[in-house]
Coordinates of C-alpha atoms and ligand atoms in Angstrom, one line a residue:
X1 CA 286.8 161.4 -11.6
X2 CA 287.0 157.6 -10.9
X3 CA 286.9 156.1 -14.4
X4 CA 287.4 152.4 -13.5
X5 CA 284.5 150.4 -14.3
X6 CA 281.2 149.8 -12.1
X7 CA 281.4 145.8 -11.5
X8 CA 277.9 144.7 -9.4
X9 CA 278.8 141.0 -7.7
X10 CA 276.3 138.5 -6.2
X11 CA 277.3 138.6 -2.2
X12 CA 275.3 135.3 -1.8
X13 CA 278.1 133.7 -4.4
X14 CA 280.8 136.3 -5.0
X15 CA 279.5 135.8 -8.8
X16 CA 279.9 139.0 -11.2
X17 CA 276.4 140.2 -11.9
X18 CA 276.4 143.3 -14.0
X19 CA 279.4 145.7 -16.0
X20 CA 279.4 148.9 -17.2
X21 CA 281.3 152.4 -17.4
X22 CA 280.8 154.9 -15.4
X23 CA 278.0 157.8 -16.8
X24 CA 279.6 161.0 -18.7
X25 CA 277.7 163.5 -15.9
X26 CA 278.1 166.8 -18.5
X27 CA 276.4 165.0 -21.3
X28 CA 273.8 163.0 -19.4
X29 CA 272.7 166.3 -17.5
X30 CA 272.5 167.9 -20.9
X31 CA 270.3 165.3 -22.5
X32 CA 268.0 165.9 -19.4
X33 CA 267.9 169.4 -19.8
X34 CA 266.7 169.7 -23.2
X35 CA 264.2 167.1 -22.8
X36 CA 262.5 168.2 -19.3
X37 CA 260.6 171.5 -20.5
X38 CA 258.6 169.0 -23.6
X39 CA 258.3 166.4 -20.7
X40 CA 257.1 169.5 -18.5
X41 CA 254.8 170.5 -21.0
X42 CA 252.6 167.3 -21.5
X43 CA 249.5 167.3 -20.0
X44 CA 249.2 166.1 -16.0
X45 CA 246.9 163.5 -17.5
X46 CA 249.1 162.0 -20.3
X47 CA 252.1 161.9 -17.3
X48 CA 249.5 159.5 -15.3
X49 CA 248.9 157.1 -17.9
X50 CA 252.9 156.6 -18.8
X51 CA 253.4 156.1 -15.3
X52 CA 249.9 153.6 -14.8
X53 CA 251.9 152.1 -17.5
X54 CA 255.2 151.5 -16.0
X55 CA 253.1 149.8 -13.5
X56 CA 252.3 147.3 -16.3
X57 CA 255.7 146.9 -17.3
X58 CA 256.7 146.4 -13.6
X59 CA 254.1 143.8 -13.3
X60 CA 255.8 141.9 -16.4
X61 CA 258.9 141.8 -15.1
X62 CA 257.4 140.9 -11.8
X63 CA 260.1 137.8 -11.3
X64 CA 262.8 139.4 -13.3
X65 CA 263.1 142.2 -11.6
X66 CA 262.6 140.3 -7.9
X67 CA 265.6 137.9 -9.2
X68 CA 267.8 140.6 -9.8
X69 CA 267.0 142.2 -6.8
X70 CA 267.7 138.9 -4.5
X71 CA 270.6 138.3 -6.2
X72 CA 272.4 141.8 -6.3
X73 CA 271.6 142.8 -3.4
X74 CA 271.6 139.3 -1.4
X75 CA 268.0 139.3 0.1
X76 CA 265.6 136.2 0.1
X77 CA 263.5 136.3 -3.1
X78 CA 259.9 136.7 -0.6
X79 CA 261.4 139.9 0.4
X80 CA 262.4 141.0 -3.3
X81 CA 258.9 139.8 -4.5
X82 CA 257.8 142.8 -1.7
X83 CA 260.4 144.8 -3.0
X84 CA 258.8 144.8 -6.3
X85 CA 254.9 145.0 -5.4
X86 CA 255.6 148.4 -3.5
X87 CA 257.3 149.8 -6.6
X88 CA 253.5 148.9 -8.2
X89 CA 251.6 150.0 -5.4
X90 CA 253.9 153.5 -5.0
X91 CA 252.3 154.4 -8.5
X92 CA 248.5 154.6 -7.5
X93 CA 249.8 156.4 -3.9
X94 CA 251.9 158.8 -6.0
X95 CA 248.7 160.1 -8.2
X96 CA 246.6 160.0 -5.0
X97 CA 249.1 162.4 -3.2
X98 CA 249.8 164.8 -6.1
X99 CA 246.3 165.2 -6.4
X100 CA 246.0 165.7 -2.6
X101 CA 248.7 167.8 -1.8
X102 CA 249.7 169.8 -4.9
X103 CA 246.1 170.5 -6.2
X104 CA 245.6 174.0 -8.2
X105 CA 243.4 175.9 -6.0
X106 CA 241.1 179.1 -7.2
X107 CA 240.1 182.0 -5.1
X108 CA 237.7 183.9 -6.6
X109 CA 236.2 187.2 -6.1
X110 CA 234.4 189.6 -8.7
X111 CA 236.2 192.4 -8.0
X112 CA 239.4 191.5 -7.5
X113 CA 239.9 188.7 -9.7
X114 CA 241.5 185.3 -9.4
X115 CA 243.9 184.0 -6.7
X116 CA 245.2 181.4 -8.1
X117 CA 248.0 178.3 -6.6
X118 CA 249.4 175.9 -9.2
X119 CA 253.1 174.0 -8.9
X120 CA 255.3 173.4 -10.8
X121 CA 258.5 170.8 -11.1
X122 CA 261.6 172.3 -10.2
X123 CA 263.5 171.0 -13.6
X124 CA 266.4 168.4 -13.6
X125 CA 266.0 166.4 -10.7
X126 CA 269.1 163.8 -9.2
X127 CA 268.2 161.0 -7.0
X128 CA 270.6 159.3 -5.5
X129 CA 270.1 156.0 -3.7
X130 CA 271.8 153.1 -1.7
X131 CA 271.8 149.2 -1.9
X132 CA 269.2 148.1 0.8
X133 CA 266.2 148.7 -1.2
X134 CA 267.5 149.5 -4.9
X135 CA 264.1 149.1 -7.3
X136 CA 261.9 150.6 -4.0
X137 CA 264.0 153.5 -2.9
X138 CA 264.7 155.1 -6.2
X139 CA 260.8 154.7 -7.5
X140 CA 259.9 156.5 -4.4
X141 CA 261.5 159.0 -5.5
X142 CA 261.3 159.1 -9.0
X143 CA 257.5 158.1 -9.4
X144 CA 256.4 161.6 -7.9
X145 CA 259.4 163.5 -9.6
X146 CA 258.2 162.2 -13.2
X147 CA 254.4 163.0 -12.3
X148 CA 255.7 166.4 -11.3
X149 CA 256.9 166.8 -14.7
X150 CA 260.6 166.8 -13.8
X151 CA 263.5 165.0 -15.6
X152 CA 265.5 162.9 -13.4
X153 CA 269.0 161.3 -13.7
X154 CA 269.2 158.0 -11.1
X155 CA 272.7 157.5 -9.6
X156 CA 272.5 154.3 -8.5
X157 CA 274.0 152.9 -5.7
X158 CA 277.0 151.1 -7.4
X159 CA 276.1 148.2 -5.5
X160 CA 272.7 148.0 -7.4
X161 CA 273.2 149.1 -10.8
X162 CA 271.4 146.4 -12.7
X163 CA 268.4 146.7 -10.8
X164 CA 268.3 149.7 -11.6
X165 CA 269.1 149.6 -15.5
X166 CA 265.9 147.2 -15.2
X167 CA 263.6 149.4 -13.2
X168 CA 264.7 152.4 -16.0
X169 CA 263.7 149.9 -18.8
X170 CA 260.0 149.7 -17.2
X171 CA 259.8 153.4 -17.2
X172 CA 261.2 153.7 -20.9
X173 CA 259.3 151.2 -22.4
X174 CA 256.1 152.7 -21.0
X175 CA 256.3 155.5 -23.4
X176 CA 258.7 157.7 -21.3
X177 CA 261.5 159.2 -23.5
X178 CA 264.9 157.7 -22.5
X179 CA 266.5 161.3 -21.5
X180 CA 263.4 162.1 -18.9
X181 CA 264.8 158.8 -16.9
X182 CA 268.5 158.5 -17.3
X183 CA 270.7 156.4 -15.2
X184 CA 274.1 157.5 -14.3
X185 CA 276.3 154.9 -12.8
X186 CA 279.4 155.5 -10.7
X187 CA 280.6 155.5 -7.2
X188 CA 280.2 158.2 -4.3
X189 CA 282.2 160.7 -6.5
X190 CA 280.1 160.6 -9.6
X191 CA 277.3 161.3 -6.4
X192 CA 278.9 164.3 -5.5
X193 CA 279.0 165.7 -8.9
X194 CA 275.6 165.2 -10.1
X195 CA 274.2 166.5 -7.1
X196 CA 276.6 169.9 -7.1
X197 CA 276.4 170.3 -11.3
X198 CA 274.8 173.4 -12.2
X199 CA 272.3 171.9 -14.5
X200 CA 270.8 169.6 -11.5
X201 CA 267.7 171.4 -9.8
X202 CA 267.1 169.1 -7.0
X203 CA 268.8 166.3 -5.3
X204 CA 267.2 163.4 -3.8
X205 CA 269.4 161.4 -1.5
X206 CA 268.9 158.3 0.1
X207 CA 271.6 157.3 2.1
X208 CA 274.1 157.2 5.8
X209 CA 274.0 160.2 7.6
X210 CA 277.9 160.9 7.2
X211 CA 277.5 161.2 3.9
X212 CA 274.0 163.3 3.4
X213 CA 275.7 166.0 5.6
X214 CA 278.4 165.8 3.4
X215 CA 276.4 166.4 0.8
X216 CA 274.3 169.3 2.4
X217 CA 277.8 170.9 3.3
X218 CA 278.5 171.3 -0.3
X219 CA 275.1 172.4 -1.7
X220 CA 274.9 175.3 1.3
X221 CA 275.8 177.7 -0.8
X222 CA 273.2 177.3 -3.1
X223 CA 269.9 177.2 -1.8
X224 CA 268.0 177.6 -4.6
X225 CA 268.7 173.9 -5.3
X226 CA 265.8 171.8 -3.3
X227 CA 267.3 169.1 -1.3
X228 CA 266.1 166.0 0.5
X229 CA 268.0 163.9 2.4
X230 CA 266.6 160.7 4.1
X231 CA 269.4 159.3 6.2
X232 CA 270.0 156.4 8.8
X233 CA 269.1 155.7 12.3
X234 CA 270.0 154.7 15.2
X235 CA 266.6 153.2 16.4
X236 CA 265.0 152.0 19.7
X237 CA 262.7 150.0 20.4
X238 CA 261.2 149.7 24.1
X239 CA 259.2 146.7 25.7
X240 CA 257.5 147.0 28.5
X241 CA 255.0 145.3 30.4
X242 CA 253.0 142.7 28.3
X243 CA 252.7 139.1 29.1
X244 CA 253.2 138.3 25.3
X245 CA 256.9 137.7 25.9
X246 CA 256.4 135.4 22.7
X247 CA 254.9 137.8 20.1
X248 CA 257.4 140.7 21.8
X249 CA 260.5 138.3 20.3
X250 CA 259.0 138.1 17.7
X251 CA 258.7 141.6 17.3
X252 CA 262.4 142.1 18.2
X253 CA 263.7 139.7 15.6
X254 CA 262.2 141.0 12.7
X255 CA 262.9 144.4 13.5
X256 CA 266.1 144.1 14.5
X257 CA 267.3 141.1 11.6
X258 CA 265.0 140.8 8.5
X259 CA 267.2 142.3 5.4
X260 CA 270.1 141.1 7.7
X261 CA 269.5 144.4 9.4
X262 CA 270.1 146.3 6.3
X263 CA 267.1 148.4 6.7
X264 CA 267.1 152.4 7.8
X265 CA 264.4 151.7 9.9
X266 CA 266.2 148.2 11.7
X267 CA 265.8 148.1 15.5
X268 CA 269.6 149.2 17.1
X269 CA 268.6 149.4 20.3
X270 CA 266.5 147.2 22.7
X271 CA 265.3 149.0 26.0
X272 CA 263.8 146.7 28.4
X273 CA 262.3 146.6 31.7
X274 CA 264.8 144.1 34.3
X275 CA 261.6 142.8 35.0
X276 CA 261.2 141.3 31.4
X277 CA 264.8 141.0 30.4
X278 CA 265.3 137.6 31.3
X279 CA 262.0 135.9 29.8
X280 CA 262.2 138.3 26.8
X281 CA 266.4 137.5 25.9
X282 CA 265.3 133.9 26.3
X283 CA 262.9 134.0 23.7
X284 CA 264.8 136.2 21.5
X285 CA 267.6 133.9 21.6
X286 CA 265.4 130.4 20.8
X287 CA 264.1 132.7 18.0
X288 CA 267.7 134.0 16.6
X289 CA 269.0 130.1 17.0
X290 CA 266.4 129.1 14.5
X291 CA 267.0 131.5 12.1
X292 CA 267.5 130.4 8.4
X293 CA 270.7 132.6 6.9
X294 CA 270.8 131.4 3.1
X295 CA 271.1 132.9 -0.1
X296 CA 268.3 134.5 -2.0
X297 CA 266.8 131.1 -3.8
X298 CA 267.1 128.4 -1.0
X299 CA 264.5 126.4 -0.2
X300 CA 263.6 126.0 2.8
X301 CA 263.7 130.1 2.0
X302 CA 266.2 131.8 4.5
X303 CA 264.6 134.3 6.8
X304 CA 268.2 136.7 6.0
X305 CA 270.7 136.6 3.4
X306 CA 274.6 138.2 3.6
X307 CA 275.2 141.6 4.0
X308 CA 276.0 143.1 0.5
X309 CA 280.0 143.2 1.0
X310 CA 282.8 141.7 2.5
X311 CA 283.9 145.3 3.5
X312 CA 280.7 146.0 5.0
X313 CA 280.4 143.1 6.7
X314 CA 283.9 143.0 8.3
X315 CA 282.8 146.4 9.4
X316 CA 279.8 145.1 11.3
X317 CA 282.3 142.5 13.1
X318 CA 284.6 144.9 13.7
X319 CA 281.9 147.1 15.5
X320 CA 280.8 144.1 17.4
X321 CA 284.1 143.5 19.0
X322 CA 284.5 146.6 19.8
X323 CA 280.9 146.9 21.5
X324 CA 282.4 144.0 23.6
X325 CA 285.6 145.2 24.4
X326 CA 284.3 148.4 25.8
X327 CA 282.0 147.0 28.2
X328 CA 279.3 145.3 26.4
X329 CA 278.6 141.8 27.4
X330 CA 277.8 139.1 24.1
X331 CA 274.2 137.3 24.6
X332 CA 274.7 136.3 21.2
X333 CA 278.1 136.0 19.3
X334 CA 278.6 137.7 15.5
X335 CA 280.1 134.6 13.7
X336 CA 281.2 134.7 9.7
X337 CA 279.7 131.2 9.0
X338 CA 281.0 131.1 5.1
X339 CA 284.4 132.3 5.2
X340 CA 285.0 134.9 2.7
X341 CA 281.3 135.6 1.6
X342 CA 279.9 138.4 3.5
X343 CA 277.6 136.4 5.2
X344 CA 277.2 137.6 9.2
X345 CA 275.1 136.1 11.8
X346 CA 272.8 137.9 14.0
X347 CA 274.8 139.7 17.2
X348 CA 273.5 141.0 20.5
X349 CA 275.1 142.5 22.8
X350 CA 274.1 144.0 26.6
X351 CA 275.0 147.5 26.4
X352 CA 274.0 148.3 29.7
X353 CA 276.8 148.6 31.7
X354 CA 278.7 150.8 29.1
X355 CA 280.3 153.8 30.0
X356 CA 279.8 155.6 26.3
X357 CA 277.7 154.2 23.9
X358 CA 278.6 155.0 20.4
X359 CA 276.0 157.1 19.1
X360 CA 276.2 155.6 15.3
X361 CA 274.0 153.8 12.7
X362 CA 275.3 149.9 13.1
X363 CA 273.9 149.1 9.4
X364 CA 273.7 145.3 9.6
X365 CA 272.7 142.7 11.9
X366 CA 273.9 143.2 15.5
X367 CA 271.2 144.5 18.2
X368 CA 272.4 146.6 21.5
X369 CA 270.4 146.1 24.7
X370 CA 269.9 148.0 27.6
X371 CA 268.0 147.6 31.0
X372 CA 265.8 150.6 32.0
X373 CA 263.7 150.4 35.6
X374 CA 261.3 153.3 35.2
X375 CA 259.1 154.0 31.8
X376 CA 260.1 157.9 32.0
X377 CA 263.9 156.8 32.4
X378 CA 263.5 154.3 28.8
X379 CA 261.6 156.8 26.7
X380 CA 265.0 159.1 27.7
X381 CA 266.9 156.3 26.7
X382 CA 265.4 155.9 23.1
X383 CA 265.9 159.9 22.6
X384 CA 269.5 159.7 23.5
X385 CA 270.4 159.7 20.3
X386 CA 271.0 162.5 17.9
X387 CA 269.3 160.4 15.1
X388 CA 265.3 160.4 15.3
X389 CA 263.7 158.2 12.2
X390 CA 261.8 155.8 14.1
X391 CA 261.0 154.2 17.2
X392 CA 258.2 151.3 18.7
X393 CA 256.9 150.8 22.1
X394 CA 255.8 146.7 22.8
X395 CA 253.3 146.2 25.1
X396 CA 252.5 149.0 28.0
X397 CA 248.8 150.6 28.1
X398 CA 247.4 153.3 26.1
X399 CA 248.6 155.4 28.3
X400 CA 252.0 154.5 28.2
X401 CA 251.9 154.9 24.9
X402 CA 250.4 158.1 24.8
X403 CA 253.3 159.3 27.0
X404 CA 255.4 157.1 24.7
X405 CA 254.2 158.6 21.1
X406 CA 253.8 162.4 23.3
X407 CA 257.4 162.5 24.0
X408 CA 259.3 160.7 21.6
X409 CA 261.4 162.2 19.1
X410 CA 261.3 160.5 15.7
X411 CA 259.3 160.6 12.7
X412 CA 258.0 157.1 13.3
X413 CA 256.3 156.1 16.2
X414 CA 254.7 152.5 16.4
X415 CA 252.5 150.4 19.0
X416 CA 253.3 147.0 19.1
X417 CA 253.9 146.4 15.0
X418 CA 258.0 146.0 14.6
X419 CA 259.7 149.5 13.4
X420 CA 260.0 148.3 9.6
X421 CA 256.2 148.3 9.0
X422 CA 255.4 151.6 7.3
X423 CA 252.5 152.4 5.4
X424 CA 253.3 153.2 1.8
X425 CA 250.5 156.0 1.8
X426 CA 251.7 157.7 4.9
X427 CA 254.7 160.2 4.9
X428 CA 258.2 158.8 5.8
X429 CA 260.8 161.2 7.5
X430 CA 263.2 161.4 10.2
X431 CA 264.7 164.4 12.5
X432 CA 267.8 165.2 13.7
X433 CA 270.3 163.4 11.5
X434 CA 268.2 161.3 10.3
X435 CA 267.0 163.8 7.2
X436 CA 266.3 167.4 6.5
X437 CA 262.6 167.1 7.2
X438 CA 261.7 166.9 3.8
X439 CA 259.4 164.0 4.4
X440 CA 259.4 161.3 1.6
X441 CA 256.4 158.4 1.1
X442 CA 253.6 160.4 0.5
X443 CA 254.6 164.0 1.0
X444 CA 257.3 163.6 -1.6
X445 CA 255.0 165.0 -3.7
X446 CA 256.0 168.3 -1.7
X447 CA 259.3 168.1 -2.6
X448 CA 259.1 167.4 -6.5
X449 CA 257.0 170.3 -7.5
X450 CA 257.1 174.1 -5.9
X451 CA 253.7 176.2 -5.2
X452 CA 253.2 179.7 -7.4
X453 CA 250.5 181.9 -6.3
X454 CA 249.5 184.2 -9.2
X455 CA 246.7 187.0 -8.8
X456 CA 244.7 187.2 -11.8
X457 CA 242.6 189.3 -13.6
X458 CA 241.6 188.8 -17.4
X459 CA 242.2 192.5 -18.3
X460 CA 244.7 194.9 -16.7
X461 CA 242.4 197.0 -14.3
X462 CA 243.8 198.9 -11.5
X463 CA 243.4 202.5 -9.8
X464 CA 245.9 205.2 -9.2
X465 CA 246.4 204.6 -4.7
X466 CA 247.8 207.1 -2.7
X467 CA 251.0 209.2 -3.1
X468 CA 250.0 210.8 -6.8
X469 CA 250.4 214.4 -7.4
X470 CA 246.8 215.8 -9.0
X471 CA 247.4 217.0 -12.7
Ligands
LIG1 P1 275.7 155.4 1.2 O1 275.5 156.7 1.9 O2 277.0 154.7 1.3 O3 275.4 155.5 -0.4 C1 274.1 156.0 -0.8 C2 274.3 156.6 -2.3 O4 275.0 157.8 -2.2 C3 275.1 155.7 -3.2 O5 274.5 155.8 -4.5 C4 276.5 156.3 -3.1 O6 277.2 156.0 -4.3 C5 276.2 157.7 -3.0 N1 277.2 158.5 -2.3 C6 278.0 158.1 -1.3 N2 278.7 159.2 -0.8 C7 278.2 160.3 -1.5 C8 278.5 161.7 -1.5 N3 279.4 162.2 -0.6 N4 277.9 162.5 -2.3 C9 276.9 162.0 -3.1 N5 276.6 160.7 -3.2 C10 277.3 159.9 -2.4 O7 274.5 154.4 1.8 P2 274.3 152.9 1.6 O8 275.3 152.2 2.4 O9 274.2 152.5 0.1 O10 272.9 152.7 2.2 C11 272.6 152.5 3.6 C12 272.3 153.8 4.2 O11 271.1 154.4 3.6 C13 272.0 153.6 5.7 O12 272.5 154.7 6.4 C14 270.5 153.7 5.7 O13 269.9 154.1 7.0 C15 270.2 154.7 4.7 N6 268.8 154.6 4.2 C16 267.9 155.6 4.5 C17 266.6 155.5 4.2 C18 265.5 156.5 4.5 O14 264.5 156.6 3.9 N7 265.8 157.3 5.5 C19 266.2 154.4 3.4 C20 267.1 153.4 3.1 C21 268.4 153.5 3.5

């Protein structure tokens, strides 16, 4: 096991944010263990008010925690201020949907008692999450797990840890004992671990496709361990007629660029109609050109920051080069505009005449488009893709987008909004590789707690059946 230590840097300024060693996974899981069943054991009501009051604490650490967040992770402090008021507002939608969809339910009937349905948590729960949204991600998970009554250890993404030692800190000094919410930092290995360690009930993983099947390889052979993965995309996004060319750019750019792309639900792919594609690039273009790329606190604020690494973003570059070497034609360059800081500006490249697109999640900045003449031929085009976690039609008619929504394959499917607005109270899942169908948002509730049906009768009462010789 990697024992070198976990060093989080600013990638705005290359700064060294945060230190620490590497969590003892043995002795953490043990601490978790003993203190779930007491955790367990408190009343549903008493759960609720801890976690109303982590909301508090959130709410006091309001700039804080949005600082940290802008400056680990690199994104504008207006999107870290979000950031930090969906980690309050998951709180009241958590209680809402374990009320809703993990209610006790009672049958009864005179004679033959109770029927009864109650849930319980599945015990020691890991949650492992990446960098793109590190306070939002891992409360989405862990806000329902603790309601649940689970324990749960948080491997941070080890680009994130001290957002996340911060969001822990909310949830301890609401009352929470320290060993229900334990944070165990490391790298992927320390991941893998956790999430196969005997004493871990459940894993929770947020993160690329490559490495939640990875993951889901190695926990096949035990499926009494519940699993949920929520992985990448490779997203489209198809405009059609509308004469709002303006408000369609508008659409595209913020879908496809805000959180420099770093977002599981980013645009990938453009499909448009030939008709449109030259009004529609223009505009897209203007748009791009006037993007502000800064660091988290400029003012004027930056629409993006950098990507979170050097390594991540010479990966993006190197994927744009080879979009263009294979075929792709540049409409707007990927440039490097601060030398060794990951910063990356926004690329787009015509895919259309492409022999093979690569069917892969291009986690950063860079938009593919293609030109599609028929509306049957486009919606193929978005489900050519083995990923499926959302998609967007802009403009067409209702019917079009009832065709549109009837046959496309993805567990998000929006009308002219961009494909990163998500409500918090709905579910949010993906198919193919996108997850394991184990919808998260709302329905996570369904994945922190397990139904028991009991029939129940206050004394034993039963009848000798069939099959019983006479005395
Ligand atoms: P990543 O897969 O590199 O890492 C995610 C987390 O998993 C980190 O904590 C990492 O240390 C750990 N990890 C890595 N390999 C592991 C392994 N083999 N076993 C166990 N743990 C392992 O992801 P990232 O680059 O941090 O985040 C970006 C990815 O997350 C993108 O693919 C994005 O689409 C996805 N994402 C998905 C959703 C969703 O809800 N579907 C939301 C946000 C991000």
């Amino acid at each position: 096991m990697n024992s070198d230590a976990i060093i989080s840097s600013e990638p705005a300024t290359g700064k060294e944010l945060w230190r620490g060693e590497p969590g003892d996974i043995d002795e953490t899981v043990d601490l978790a263990r003993n203190a779930w069943p007491a955790w367990a054991a408190e009343p549903l009501a008493t759960r609720i008010e801890l976690i109303r009051r982590f909301a508090n604490e959130v709410r006091r650490d309001y700039e804080i925690l949005a600082d940290l967040i802008a400056r680990e992770t690199g994104k504008p402090l207006w999107e870290a201020h979000n950031e930090v008021e969906n980690v309050i507002s998951q709180v009241e939608v958590s209680v809402r949907a374990y009320a809703e969809r993990t209610a006790q339910r009672k049958l009864d009937s005179a004679l033959q008692g109770t029927a009864a349905l109650r849930h319980k948590p599945h015990g020691v729960m890991a949650v492992i999450t990446p960098y793109c949204a590190p306070a939002e991600i891992p409360a989405g998970h862990v806000i329902p797990a603790l309601i649940a009554g689970n324990a749960i250890i948080l491997k941070p993404s080890e680009h994130a840890p001290a957002t996340a030692e911060r969001l822990l800190n909310c949830f301890i000094r609401a009352g929470i004992p320290a060993a229900v919410v334990q944070p165990l930092h490391g790298g992927p290995e320390h991941g893998r671990a956790l999430a196969v360690h005997p004493g871990v009930d459940g894993v929770l993983f947020t993160g690329s496709a490559q490495n939640g099947i990875g993951l889901n390889r190695k926990l096949a052979a035990n499926p009494g361990k519940i699993v949920s993965l929520h992985l990448g995309g490779n997203n489209p996004m198809v405009v059609w007629d509308t004469p709002k060319i303006p408000d369609a750019a508008v659409l595209v750019v913020q879908s496809a660029f805000s959180n420099a792309g770093q977002r599981c639900t980013a645009v990938r792919r453009l499909i448009v109609k030939p008709a449109l594609y030259a009004p529609l690039m223009d505009e897209v273009k203007r748009l791009t050109d006037r993007i502000l790329v800064g660091e988290p606190h400029d003012d004027p604020a930056p629409f993006m920051g950098p990507m979170v690494s050097a390594e991540r973003a010479d990966q993006l570059t190197e994927s744009f080069l080879y979009l263009i070497s294979h075929g792709g034609k540049a409409i707007k360059h990927m440039t490097r505009p601060r030398g060794g800081l990951p910063f990356v500006s926004p690329g787009i490249v015509d895919v259309t005449g492409m022999e093979e697109r690569p069917d892969v999640e291009l986690f950063g900045p860079l938009l593919q488009v293609i030109q599609i003449d028929d509306f049957d031929n486009a919606i193929a085009e978005a489900n050519a893709t083995r990923f499926g976690l959302c998609a967007a039609l802009v403009g067409g008619n209702p019917q079009d987008y009832n065709r549109f929504w009837a046959n496309c394959r993805a567990g998000m499917i929006n009308w002219n909004r961009p494909t990163t607005h998500l409500a918090q109270a709905a579910p949010l899942g993906g198919l193919g590789l996108s997850g394991n169908q184990r919808a998260g948002g709302y329905y996570a509730a369904d994945y922190c707690a397990y139904p028991v049906s009991s029939a129940e009768l206050e004394q034993p009462r039963a009848r000798e059946g069939v099959g019983f010789r006479v005395d």
